[in-house]
Short mmCIF file of C-alpha atoms in Angstrom, two decimals:
data_model
loop_
_atom_site.label_atom_id
_atom_site.label_comp_id
_atom_site.label_asym_id
_atom_site.label_seq_id
_atom_site.Cartn_x
_atom_site.Cartn_y
_atom_site.Cartn_z
CA UNK A 1 -27.90 -22.74 -4.75
CA UNK A 2 -24.85 -21.94 -2.70
CA UNK A 3 -22.53 -19.22 -3.83
CA UNK A 4 -18.98 -19.18 -2.68
CA UNK A 5 -17.20 -15.93 -1.97
CA UNK A 6 -13.45 -15.93 -2.04
CA UNK A 7 -11.90 -13.35 0.23
CA UNK A 8 -8.46 -12.33 -0.85
CA UNK A 9 -6.03 -10.70 1.51
CA UNK A 10 -3.96 -7.74 0.39
CA UNK A 11 -0.31 -8.05 1.32
CA UNK A 12 2.39 -5.41 1.42
CA UNK A 13 5.93 -6.70 0.83
CA UNK A 14 9.00 -4.48 0.92
CA UNK A 15 12.28 -6.07 -0.05
CA UNK A 16 14.85 -6.90 -2.70
CA UNK A 17 14.29 -8.78 -5.95
CA UNK A 18 16.38 -11.95 -5.70
CA UNK A 19 15.62 -14.23 -8.65
CA UNK A 20 13.39 -14.55 -11.71
CA UNK A 21 12.41 -18.26 -11.69
CA UNK A 22 11.22 -20.07 -14.81
CA UNK A 23 7.52 -19.63 -15.38
CA UNK A 24 5.67 -21.56 -18.06
CA UNK A 25 2.33 -19.77 -17.76
CA UNK A 26 3.43 -16.64 -19.63
CA UNK A 27 3.42 -14.47 -16.52
CA UNK A 28 6.45 -12.69 -15.13
CA UNK A 29 7.48 -14.30 -11.87
CA UNK A 30 10.06 -13.16 -9.34
CA UNK A 31 10.99 -13.67 -5.73
CA UNK A 32 11.35 -10.85 -3.22
CA UNK A 33 13.39 -11.21 -0.04
CA UNK A 34 12.02 -9.09 2.82
CA UNK A 35 13.82 -7.68 5.87
CA UNK A 36 13.20 -10.96 7.77
CA UNK A 37 15.00 -12.93 4.99
CA UNK A 38 11.74 -14.56 3.90
CA UNK A 39 11.30 -15.19 0.15
CA UNK A 40 7.92 -14.24 -1.34
CA UNK A 41 6.97 -15.69 -4.74
CA UNK A 42 5.29 -12.93 -6.75
CA UNK A 43 3.87 -12.85 -10.25
CA UNK A 44 2.44 -10.34 -12.72
CA UNK A 45 -0.31 -11.03 -15.23
CA UNK A 46 1.15 -8.46 -17.61
CA UNK A 47 4.57 -8.72 -19.19
CA UNK A 48 6.21 -5.49 -18.05
CA UNK A 49 9.74 -4.59 -17.09
CA UNK A 50 9.82 -4.35 -13.31
CA UNK A 51 13.53 -4.01 -12.63
CA UNK A 52 16.68 -6.02 -12.11
CA UNK A 53 17.97 -8.39 -9.47
CA UNK A 54 18.91 -6.54 -6.24
CA UNK A 55 16.44 -3.68 -6.86
CA UNK A 56 14.51 -2.50 -3.79
CA UNK A 57 10.76 -2.84 -4.37
CA UNK A 58 7.51 -2.20 -2.51
CA UNK A 59 4.71 -4.54 -3.58
CA UNK A 60 1.01 -4.63 -2.81
CA UNK A 61 -0.74 -7.75 -4.03
CA UNK A 62 -3.40 -10.36 -3.39
CA UNK A 63 -2.58 -13.71 -1.87
CA UNK A 64 -3.51 -16.81 -3.84
CA UNK A 65 -4.22 -20.36 -2.71
CA UNK A 66 -0.63 -21.48 -3.25
CA UNK A 67 0.85 -18.73 -1.03
CA UNK A 68 1.83 -16.73 -4.10
CA UNK A 69 1.30 -13.00 -4.46
CA UNK A 70 -0.50 -11.62 -7.52
CA UNK A 71 0.95 -8.13 -7.83
CA UNK A 72 -1.50 -5.24 -8.31
CA UNK A 73 0.93 -2.44 -7.42
CA UNK A 74 4.71 -2.35 -7.68
CA UNK A 75 7.01 0.50 -6.72
CA UNK A 76 10.65 0.07 -7.74
CA UNK A 77 12.41 2.26 -5.20
CA UNK A 78 15.84 1.84 -6.84
CA UNK A 79 14.67 3.02 -10.27
CA UNK A 80 11.95 5.39 -9.04
CA UNK A 81 9.24 3.64 -11.05
CA UNK A 82 5.60 2.95 -10.10
CA UNK A 83 3.43 0.37 -11.88
CA UNK A 84 -0.27 -0.39 -11.43
CA UNK A 85 -0.94 -3.95 -12.59
CA UNK A 86 -4.71 -4.20 -12.18
CA UNK A 87 -6.70 -5.21 -15.24
CA UNK A 88 -8.82 -2.10 -15.08
CA UNK A 89 -8.07 1.33 -13.74
CA UNK A 90 -10.26 1.19 -10.71
CA UNK A 91 -10.33 4.59 -9.03
CA UNK A 92 -11.15 3.11 -5.60
CA UNK A 93 -8.25 0.64 -5.90
CA UNK A 94 -5.81 3.45 -6.70
CA UNK A 95 -7.14 5.51 -3.75
CA UNK A 96 -6.76 2.48 -1.47
CA UNK A 97 -3.19 1.85 -2.62
CA UNK A 98 -2.24 5.49 -2.09
CA UNK A 99 -3.74 5.36 1.41
CA UNK A 100 -2.04 2.00 2.12
CA UNK A 101 1.35 3.42 1.08
CA UNK A 102 1.05 6.12 3.77
CA UNK A 103 0.83 3.58 6.63
CA UNK A 104 3.80 2.25 8.58
CA UNK A 105 4.20 -1.30 9.95
CA UNK A 106 1.83 -0.63 12.87
CA UNK A 107 -0.87 0.94 10.68
CA UNK A 108 -0.16 4.56 11.67
CA UNK A 109 -0.05 7.35 9.12
CA UNK A 110 3.46 8.24 7.99
CA UNK A 111 2.54 11.75 6.89
CA UNK A 112 -0.69 13.67 6.93
CA UNK A 113 -1.29 15.57 3.73
CA UNK A 114 -4.36 17.50 4.87
CA UNK A 115 -3.72 20.91 6.30
CA UNK A 116 -6.19 23.01 8.29
CA UNK A 117 -6.04 25.78 5.67
CA UNK A 118 -7.26 23.42 2.91
CA UNK A 119 -10.29 22.16 4.84
CA UNK A 120 -12.02 25.38 5.81
CA UNK A 121 -15.56 25.57 4.44
CA UNK A 122 -17.63 28.76 4.32
CA UNK A 123 -15.89 30.50 7.20
CA UNK A 124 -15.91 27.41 9.40
CA UNK A 125 -12.58 26.87 11.17
CA UNK A 126 -11.54 23.29 11.81
CA UNK A 127 -8.92 22.44 14.42
CA UNK A 128 -6.47 19.58 14.07
CA UNK A 129 -4.40 17.75 16.66
CA UNK A 130 -0.72 18.62 16.40
CA UNK A 131 0.27 15.08 17.41
CA UNK A 132 -1.91 12.81 15.25
CA UNK A 133 -3.73 15.19 12.86
CA UNK A 134 -7.30 14.13 13.73
CA UNK A 135 -10.12 16.69 13.61
CA UNK A 136 -11.04 18.50 16.82
CA UNK A 137 -13.92 20.69 17.91
CA UNK A 138 -13.39 24.04 19.59
CA UNK A 139 -14.70 22.73 22.94
CA UNK A 140 -12.19 19.85 23.20
CA UNK A 141 -9.30 20.11 25.65
CA UNK A 142 -7.77 16.72 24.77
CA UNK A 143 -7.59 14.81 21.49
CA UNK A 144 -10.12 11.97 21.48
CA UNK A 145 -7.83 9.86 19.28
CA UNK A 146 -4.37 10.11 20.86
CA UNK A 147 -5.12 11.88 24.17
CA UNK A 148 -2.71 14.76 23.56
CA UNK A 149 -3.50 18.03 25.37
CA UNK A 150 -4.69 20.79 23.04
#
């Protein structure tokens, strides 16, 4: 017996809500226009208020077969509201979304929340690169990740 695995791709769309098209399935549907003027058709499986037309939003969702985006996370930047749309509160999903929100367009961290003072264990001092924030050993003269001189 063959089993078929469907791999869904997570997408991150930042843009402006443009229209709320008619949707007969009972879901809330809307279109988001990104910075490249491309319209993304998005939908929610829950009926929740997400904002108004011309609100700036940040969306993380799964792509479907019809090039639609099923929203699992929505951040309304204009109203300062954050909504998790997953059917269950999956702790790993929330951790992934929080990590994904800290990446820029090239996949680099926007801000590093760990500080060397928080990560000391039993008198062990850990060094961190001032440029990229990766962990260093005391013997290192250059960062192995970004190449910056220590």
